[in-house]
Short mmCIF file of C-alpha atoms in Angstrom, two decimals:
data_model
loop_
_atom_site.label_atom_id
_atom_site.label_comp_id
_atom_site.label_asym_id
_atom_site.label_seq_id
_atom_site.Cartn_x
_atom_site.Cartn_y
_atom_site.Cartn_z
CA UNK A 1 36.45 25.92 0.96
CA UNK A 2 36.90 22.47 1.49
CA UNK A 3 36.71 20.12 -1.79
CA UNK A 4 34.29 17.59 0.17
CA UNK A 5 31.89 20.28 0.57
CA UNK A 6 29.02 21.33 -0.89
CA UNK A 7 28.29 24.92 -2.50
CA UNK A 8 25.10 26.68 -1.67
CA UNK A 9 23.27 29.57 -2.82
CA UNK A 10 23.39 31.94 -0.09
CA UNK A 11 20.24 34.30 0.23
CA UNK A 12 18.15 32.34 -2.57
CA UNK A 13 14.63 31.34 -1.75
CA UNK A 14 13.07 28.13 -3.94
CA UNK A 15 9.43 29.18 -4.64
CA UNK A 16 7.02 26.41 -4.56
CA UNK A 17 4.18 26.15 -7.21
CA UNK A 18 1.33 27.77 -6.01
CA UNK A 19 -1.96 25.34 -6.66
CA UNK A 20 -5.68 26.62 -8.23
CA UNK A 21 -7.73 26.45 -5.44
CA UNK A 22 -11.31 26.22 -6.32
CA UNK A 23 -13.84 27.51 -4.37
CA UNK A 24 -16.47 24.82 -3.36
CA UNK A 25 -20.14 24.95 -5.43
CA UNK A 26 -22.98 26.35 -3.35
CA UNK A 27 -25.68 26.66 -5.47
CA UNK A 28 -27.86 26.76 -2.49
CA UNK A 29 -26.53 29.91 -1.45
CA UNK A 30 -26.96 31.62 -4.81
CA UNK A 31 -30.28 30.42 -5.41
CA UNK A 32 -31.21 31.97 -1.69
CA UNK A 33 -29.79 35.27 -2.67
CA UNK A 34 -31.71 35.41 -6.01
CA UNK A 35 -35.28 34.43 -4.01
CA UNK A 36 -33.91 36.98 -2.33
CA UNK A 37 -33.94 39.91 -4.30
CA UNK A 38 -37.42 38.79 -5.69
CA UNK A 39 -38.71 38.94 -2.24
CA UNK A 40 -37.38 42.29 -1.23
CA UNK A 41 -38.75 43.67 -4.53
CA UNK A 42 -42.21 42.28 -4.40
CA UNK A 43 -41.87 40.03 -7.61
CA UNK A 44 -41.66 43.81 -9.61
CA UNK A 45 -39.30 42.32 -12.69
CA UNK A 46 -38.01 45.80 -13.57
CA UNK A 47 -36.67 46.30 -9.95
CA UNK A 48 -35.32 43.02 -9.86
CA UNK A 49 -33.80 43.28 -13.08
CA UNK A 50 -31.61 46.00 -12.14
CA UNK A 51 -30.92 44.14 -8.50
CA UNK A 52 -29.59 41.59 -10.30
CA UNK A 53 -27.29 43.45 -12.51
CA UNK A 54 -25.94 45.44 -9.36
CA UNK A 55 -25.07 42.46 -7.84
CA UNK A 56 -22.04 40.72 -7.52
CA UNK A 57 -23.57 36.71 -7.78
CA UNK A 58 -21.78 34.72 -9.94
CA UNK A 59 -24.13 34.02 -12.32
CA UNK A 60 -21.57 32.05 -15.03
CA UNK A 61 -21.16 29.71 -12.55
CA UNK A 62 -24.84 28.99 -11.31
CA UNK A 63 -26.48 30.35 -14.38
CA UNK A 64 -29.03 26.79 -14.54
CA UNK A 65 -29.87 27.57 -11.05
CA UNK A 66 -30.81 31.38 -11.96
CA UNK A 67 -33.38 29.83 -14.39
CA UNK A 68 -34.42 26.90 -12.11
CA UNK A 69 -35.36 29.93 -9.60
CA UNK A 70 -37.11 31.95 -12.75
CA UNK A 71 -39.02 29.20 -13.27
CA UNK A 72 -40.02 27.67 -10.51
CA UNK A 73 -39.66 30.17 -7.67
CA UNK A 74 -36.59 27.66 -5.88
CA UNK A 75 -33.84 25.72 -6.93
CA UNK A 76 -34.70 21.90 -8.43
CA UNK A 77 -33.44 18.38 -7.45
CA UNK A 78 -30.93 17.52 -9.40
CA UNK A 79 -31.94 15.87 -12.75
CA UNK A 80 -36.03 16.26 -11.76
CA UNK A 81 -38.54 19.56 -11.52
CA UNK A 82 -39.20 18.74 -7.70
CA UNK A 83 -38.19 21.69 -5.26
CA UNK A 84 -35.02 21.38 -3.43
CA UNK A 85 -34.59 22.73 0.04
CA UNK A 86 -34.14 26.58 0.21
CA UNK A 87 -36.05 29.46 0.16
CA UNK A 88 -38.93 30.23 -2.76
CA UNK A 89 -41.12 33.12 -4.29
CA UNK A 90 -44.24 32.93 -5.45
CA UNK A 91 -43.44 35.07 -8.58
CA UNK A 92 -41.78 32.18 -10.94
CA UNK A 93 -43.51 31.55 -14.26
CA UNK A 94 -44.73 28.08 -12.78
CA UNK A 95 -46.73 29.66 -9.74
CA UNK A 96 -48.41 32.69 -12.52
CA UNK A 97 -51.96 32.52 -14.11
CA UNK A 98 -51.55 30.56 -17.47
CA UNK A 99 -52.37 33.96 -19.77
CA UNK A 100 -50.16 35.55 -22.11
CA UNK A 101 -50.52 38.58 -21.03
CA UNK A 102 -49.03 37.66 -17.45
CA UNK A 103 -46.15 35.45 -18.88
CA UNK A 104 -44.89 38.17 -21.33
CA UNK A 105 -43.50 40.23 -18.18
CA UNK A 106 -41.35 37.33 -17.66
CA UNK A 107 -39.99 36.66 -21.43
CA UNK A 108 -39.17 40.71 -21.61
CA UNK A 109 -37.58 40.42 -18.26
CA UNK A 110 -35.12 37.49 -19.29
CA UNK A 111 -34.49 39.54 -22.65
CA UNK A 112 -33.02 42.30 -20.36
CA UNK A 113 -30.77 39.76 -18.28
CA UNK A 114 -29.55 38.03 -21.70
CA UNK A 115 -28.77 41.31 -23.33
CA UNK A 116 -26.39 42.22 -20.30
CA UNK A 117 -25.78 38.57 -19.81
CA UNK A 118 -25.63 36.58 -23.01
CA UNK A 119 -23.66 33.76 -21.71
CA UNK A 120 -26.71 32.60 -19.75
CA UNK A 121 -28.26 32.06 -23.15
CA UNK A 122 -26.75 28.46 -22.89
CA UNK A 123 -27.97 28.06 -18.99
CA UNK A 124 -31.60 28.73 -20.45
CA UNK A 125 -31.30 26.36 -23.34
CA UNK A 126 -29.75 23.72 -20.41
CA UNK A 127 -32.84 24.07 -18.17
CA UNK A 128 -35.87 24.19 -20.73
CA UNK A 129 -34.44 21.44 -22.76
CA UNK A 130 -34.23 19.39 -19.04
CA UNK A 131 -38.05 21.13 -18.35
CA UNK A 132 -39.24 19.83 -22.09
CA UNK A 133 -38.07 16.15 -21.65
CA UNK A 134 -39.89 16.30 -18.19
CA UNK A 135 -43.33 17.14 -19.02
CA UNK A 136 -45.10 14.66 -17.59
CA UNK A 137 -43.60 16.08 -14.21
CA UNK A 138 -46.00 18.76 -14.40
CA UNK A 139 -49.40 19.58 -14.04
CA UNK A 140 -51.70 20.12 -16.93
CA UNK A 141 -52.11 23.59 -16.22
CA UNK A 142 -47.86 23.93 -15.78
CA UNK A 143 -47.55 22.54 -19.16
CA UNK A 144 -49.57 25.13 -20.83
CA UNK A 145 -47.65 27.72 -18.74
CA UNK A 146 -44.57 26.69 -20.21
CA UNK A 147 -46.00 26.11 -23.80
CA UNK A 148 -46.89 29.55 -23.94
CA UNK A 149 -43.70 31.25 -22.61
CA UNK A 150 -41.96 29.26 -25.50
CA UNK A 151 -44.49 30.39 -27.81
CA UNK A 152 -43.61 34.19 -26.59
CA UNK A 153 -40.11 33.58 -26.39
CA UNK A 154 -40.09 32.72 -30.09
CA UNK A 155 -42.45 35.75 -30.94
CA UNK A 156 -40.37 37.94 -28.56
CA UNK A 157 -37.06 36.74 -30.74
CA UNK A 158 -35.50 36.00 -27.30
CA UNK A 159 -31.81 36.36 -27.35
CA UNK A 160 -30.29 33.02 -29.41
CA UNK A 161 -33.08 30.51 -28.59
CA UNK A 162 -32.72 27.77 -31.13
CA UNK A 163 -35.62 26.02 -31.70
CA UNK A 164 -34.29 23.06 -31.69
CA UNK A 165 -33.38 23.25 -28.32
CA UNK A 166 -37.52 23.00 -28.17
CA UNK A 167 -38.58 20.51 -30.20
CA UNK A 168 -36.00 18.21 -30.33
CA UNK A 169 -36.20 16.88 -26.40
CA UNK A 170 -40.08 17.09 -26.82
CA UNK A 171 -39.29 13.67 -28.98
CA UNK A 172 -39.37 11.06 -26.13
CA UNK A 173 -41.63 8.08 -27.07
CA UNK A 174 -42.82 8.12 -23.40
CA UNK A 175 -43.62 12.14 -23.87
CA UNK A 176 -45.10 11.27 -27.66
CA UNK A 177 -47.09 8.03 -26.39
CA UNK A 178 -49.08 9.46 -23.81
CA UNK A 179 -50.28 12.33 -25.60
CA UNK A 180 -48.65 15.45 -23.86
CA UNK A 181 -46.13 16.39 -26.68
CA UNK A 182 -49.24 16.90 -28.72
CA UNK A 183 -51.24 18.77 -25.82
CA UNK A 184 -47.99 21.29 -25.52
CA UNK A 185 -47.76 22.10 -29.42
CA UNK A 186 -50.85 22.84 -29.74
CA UNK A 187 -50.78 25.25 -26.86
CA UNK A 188 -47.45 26.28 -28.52
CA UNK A 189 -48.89 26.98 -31.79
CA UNK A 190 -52.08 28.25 -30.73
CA UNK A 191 -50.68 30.91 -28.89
CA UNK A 192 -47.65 31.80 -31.24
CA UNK A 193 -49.94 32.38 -34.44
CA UNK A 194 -51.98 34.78 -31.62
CA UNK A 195 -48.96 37.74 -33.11
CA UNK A 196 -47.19 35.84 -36.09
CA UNK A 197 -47.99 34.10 -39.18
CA UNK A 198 -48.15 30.75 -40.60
CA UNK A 199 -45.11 31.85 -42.36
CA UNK A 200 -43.33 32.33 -39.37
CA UNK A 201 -44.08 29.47 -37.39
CA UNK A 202 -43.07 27.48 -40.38
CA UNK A 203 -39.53 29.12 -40.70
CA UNK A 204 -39.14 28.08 -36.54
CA UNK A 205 -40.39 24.48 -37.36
CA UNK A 206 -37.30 24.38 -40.78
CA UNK A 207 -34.86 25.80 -37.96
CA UNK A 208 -35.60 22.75 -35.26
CA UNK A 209 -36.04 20.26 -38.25
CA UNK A 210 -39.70 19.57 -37.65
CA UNK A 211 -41.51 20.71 -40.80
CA UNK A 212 -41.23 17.66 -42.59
CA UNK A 213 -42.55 15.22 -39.41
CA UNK A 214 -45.07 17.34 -37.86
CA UNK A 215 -46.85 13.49 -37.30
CA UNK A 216 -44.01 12.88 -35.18
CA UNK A 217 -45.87 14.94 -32.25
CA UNK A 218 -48.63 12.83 -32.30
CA UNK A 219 -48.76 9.07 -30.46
CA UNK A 220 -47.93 6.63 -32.24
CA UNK A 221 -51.26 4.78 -33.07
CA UNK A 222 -52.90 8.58 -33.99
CA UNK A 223 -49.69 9.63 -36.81
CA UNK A 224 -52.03 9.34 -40.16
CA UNK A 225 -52.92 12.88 -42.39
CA UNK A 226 -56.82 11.91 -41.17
CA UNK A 227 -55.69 12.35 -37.60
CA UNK A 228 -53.58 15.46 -38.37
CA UNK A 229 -56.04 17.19 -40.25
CA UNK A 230 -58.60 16.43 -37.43
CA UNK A 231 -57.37 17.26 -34.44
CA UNK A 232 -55.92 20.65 -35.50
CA UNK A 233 -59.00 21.62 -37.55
CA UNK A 234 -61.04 20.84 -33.89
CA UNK A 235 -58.50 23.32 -32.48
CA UNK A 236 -59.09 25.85 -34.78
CA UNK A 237 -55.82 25.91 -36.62
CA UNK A 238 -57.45 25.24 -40.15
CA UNK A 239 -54.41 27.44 -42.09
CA UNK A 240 -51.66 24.65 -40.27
CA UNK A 241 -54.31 21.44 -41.74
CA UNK A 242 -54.07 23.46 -45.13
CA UNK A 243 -50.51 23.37 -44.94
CA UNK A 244 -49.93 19.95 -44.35
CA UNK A 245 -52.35 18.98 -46.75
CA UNK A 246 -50.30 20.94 -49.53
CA UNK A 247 -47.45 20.01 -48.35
CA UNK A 248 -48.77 15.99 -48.33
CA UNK A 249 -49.87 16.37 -51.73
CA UNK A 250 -46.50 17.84 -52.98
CA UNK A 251 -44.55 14.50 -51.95
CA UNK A 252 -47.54 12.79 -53.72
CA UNK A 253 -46.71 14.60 -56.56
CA UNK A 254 -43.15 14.54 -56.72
CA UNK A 255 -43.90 10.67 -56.33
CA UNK A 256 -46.09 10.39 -59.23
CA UNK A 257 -43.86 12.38 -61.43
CA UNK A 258 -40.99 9.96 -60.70
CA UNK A 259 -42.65 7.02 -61.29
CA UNK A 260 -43.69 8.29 -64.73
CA UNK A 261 -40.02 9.57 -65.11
CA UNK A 262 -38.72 6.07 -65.10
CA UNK A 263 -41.00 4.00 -66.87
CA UNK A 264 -40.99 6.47 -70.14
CA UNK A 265 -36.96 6.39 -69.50
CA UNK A 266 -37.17 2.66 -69.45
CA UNK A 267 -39.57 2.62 -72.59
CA UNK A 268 -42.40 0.70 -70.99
CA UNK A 269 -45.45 0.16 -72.54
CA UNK A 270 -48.17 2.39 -72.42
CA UNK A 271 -50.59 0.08 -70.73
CA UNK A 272 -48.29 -0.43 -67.64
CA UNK A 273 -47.68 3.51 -66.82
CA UNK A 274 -51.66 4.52 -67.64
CA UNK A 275 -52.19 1.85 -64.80
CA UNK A 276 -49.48 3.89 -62.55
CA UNK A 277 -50.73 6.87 -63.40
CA UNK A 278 -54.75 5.34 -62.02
CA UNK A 279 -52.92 3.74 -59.00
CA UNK A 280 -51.27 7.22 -57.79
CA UNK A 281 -54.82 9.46 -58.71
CA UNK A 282 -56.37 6.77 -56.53
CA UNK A 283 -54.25 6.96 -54.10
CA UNK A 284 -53.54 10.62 -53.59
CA UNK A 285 -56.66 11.63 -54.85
CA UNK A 286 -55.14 13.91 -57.70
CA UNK A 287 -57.15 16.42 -59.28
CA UNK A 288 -58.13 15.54 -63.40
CA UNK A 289 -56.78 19.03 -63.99
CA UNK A 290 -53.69 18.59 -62.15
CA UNK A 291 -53.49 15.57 -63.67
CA UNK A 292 -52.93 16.39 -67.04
CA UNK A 293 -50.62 18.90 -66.19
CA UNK A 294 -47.98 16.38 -64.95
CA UNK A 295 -48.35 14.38 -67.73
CA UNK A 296 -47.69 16.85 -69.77
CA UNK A 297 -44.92 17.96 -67.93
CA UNK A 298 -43.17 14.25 -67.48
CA UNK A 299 -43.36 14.02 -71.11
CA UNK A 300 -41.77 17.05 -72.27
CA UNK A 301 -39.49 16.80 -69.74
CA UNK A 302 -38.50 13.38 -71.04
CA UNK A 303 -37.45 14.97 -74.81
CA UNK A 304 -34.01 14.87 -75.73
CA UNK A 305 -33.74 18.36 -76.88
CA UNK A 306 -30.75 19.48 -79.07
CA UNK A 307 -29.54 22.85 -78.27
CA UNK A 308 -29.99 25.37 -81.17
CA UNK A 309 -31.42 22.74 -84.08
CA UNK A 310 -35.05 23.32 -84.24
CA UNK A 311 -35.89 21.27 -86.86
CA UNK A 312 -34.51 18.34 -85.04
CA UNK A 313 -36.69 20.18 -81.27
CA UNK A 314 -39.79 20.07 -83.45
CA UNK A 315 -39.35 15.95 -84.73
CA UNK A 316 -38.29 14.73 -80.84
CA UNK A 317 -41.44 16.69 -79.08
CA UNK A 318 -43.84 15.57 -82.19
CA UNK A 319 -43.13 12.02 -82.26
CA UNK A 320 -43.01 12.46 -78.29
CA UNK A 321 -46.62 13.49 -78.76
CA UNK A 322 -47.44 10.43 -81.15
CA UNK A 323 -45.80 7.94 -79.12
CA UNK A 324 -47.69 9.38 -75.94
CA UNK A 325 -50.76 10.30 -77.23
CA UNK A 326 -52.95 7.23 -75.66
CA UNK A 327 -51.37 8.16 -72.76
CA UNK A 328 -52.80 12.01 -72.99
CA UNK A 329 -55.82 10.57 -74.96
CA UNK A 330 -57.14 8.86 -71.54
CA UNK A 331 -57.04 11.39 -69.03
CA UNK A 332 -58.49 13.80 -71.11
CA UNK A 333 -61.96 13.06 -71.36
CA UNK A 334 -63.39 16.26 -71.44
CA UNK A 335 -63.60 19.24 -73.24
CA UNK A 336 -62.62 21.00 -69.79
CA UNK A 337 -59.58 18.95 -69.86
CA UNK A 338 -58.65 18.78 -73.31
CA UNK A 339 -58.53 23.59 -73.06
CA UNK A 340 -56.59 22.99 -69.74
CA UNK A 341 -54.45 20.86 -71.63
CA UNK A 342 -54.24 23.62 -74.38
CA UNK A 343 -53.26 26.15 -72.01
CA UNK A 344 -50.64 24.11 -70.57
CA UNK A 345 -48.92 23.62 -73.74
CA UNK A 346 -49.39 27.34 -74.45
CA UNK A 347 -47.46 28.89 -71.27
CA UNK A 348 -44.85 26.24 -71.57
CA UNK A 349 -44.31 26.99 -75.36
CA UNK A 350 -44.32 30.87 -74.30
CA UNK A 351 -41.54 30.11 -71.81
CA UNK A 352 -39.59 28.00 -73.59
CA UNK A 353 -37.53 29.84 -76.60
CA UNK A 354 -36.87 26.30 -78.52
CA UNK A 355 -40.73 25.42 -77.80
CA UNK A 356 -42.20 28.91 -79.25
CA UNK A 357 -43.10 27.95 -82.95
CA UNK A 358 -43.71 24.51 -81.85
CA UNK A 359 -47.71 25.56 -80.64
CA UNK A 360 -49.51 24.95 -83.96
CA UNK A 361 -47.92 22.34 -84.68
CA UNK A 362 -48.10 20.48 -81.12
CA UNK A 363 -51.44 21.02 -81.36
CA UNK A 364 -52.12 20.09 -84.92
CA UNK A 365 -50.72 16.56 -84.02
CA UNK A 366 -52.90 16.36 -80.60
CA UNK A 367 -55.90 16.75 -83.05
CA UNK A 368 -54.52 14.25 -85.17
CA UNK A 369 -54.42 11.73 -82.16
CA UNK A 370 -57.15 12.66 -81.44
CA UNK A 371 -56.59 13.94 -78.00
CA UNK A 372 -58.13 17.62 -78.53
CA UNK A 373 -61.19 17.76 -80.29
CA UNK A 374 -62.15 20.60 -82.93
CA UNK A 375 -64.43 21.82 -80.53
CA UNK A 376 -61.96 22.69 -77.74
CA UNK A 377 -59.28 24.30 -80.59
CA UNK A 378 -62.21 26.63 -81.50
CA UNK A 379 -63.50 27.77 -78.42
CA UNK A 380 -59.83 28.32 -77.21
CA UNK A 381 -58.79 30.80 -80.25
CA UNK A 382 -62.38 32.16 -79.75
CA UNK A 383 -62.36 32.52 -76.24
CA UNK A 384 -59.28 31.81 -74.87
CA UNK A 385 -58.48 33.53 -71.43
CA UNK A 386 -54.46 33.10 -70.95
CA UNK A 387 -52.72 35.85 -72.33
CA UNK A 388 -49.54 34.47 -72.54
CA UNK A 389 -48.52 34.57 -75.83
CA UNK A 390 -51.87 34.58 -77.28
CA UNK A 391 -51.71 36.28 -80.10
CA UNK A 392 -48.87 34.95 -81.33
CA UNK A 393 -50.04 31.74 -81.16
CA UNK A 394 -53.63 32.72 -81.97
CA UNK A 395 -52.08 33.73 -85.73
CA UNK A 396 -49.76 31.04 -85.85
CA UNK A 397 -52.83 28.63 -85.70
CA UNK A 398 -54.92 30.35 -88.38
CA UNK A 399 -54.58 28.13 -91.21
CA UNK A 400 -55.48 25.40 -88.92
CA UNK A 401 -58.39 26.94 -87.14
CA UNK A 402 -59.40 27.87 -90.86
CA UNK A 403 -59.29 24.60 -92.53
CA UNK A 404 -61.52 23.57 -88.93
CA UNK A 405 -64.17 26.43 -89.62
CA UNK A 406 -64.19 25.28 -93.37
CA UNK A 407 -64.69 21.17 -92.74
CA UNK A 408 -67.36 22.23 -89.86
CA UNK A 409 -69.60 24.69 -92.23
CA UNK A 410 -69.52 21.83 -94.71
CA UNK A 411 -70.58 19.30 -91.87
#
C-alpha cells in the first residue's frame, strides 16, 4: 500500500439514523368511523360498546373527538360546539329527550368505555370543561341535557370525574352575568338530590371548592343570602336554603365570638363590647338563647387557667364572673334565659374536670351579681331537665338552695 493513500473499511456499511415519522392527524376519519359504528348498531349502547372495544381506532390519540361524537352525534369546530363537516347520528346525548331516565343509558355506557379505557378519563374532563365554559352556545333545553348527565355522572361515581373539572369553568363572568350558570346548577342539583343526599352533594361541592361561595353562581347584582334563600326555596330545594342559612350564621358566629375575644383580651370596658355584642345580634339576627351561650363561652374561654391548682381555677373563673357580670346581667333578662344560662354552666362544668366543683359556687356568685334570680336557682334544682351531672351538682348546691328556701318562707 502506498503511504499517500487512504485505508478503507472494506465490506462495512454506515447506517444512517432512521427518523420518527409521524403519521398525519385525521380526526375526521376517526370521528366517521365512530358515527359509524353507532349507525350500523342502531344507537343500541351495549352493541356499540363492545364495537368499540373490538376495534382497532386509536382512541389515545382522538380520545376528545370520541366524546365530541358522544355528545353531539359529529365531531366540533375547533374551540366552539358548532358541527364540523362529517358524518352524524342522531343518538348523542345532545339530540336525546332531556329525562333522566334516557340520559342514564349514556353515563353507564361511558362507565364501560372508561373501565376498559381509563386514559380517556382526561379526554372527557378536556371536552366537558370546553362544553361548561360554552353554555351560552346551547339551547335552553341542551343545557339542561347536559346539567343532568353531570348530575348522573356524579351519582353514577363515573370513573375519576373531579368535580372541579365542573364547577370551576362554569365561573366565567359572561356565563355568571347572564344568568345560565345559575339555570344549570339548579338543574344540576335538582336532579342529583333525585338519588343522593344533601350530604353528598355537599362533599362534591368541598371537592370542586364551591361550598363556601355557592353566591358565586348567581349574577352579580342577585349574590345576597335574600336572593339565595329565594330562588332555591321557589325551586323546591328548601334542605340546600337551610344549609346555607346554617352555614351563614356559623361565620356570623365565629365573627361575634372574635370580636368579643379581643376586646376582653384587650381589657376594654364593658360598655364598648355590650354595644358589640347589640351591633352583631342586630346584624345577624342571633337568637337570645344562643346568645348567652357565646358569652358564656368567650368568657370562660378567656380564663387563664392553671393546670392542676384549683384553688387558684376557682379565684380566675370567679372574679371572671364579677368582672363580667354586667356583661351577663344584660342579656339575660329573663327567667328563660337566666335556666339556659344555668344549664350552660352545668354541661360545661360536667365536661370540664378543673370546672366540676366550681358549679355552686359559679352560681352562688351569679346570684350575687345578680344575674340569676332565686327564682330560676329553684325551679332548676326542682325541675331541672339536663341530666348531666345533675345530681352531683343538685347536692353540691344544697346549702345554697337551703339558705334560698329559708329567706323566701320568711319573705
Amino acid at each position: 500500500m502506498s503511504s499517500k493513500e487512504r485505508p478503507t473499511l472494506g465490506g462495512t456499511r454506515i447506517k444512517t439514523r432512521k427518523r420518527n415519522i409521524a403519521a398525519p392527524l385525521d380526526p375526521a376519519a376517526f370521528a366517521d368511523a365512530v358515527v359509524q359504528i353507532y349507525l350500523d348498531n342502531a344507537g343500541d349502547l351495549e352493541l356499540i360498546a363492545r364495537s368499540i372495544e373490538s376495534s382497532d381506532l386509536n382512541f389515545s390519540r382522538y380520545g376528545d373527538t370520541f366524546f365530541e361524537v358522544v355528545f353531539t352525534g359529529g365531531r366540533t369546530q375547533p374551540g366552539t360546539t358548532k358541527p364540523d363537516e362529517g358524518d352524524r347520528h342522531p343518538y348523542s346525548i345532545i339530540e336525546c329527550e332531556a329525562k333522566r331516565d334516557v340520559i342514564l343509558p349514556s353515563v353507564v355506557y361511558i362507565q364501560k368505555i372508561l373501565r376498559r379505557k381509563p386514559f380517556l378519563i382526561k379526554n372527557l374532563e378536556n371536552v366537558m370543561r370546553r362544553f361548561l365554559q360554552s353554555l351560552e352556545l346551547f339551547e335552553e333545553n341542551e343545557r339542561k341535557k347536559l346539567a343532568i348527565f353531570t348530575a348522573l355522572a356524579f351519582s353514577q361515581k363515573l370513573s375519576g370525574l373531579p368535580p372541579e373539572t365542573v364547577f370551576q369553568p362554569l365561573l366565567k363572568d359572561n356565563l355568571v352575568g347572564k344568568g345560565l350558570v345559575l339555570s344549570f346548577i339548579t338543574d344540576f342539583f335538582k336532579e342529583y338530590l333525585i338519588d343522593n343526599s344533601l350530604d353528598d352533594l355537599i362533599s362534591i361541592l368541598k371537592r370542586g371548592k364551591m361550598e363556601e361561595n355557592l353566591l358565586e353562581f348567581f349574577p352579580p347584582a342577585k349574590r345576597t343570602p335574600e336572593a339565595f334563600s329565594e330562588h332555591f326555596t321557589k325551586e323546591g330545594l328548601l334542605p340546600l336554603v337551610e344549609y346555607n342559612d346554617k352555614k351563614i350564621f356559623e361565620v356570623k358566629l365565629k365573627e361575634m365570638k372574635s370580636a368579643l375575644t379581643s376586646q376582653i383580651a384587650e381589657e376594654a370596658g364593658i360598655s364598648e363590647v355590650i354595644e358589640t355584642v347589640k351591633q352583631h345580634v342586630k346584624d345577624a339576627k342571633f337568637p337570645d338563647i344562643e346568645v348567652v351561650r357565646i358569652l358564656w363561652d368567650v368568657l370562660m374561654d378567656a380564663v387563664q387557667w392553671s393546670g392542676k391548682n384549683q384553688q387558684q381555677n376557682a379565684n380566675s373563673a370567679l372574679r371572671q364572673v364579677k368582672t363580667w357580670a354586667k356583661l351577663l346581667n344584660t342579656f339575660c333578662t329573663s327567667g328563660k334565659l337566666e335556666l339556659e344560662l344555668i344549664y350552660k354552666i352545668q354541661v360545661q362544668c360536667y365536661e370540664d374536670t378543673k370546672l366540676m366543683k366550681l358549679f355552686p359556687e359559679i352560681v352562688k356568685s351569679l346570684y350575687d351579681e345578680d344575674v340569676l334570680a332565686e327564682d330560676t336557682i329553684l325551679h332548676w334544682c326542682r325541675k331541672g331537665t339536663n341530666p348531666k351531672g345533675r345530681q352531683t351538682f343538685v347536692k353540691a348546691l344544697e346549702p345554697f338552695v337551703k339558705w334560698l328556701e329559708e329567706a323566701e318562707e320568711e319573705e
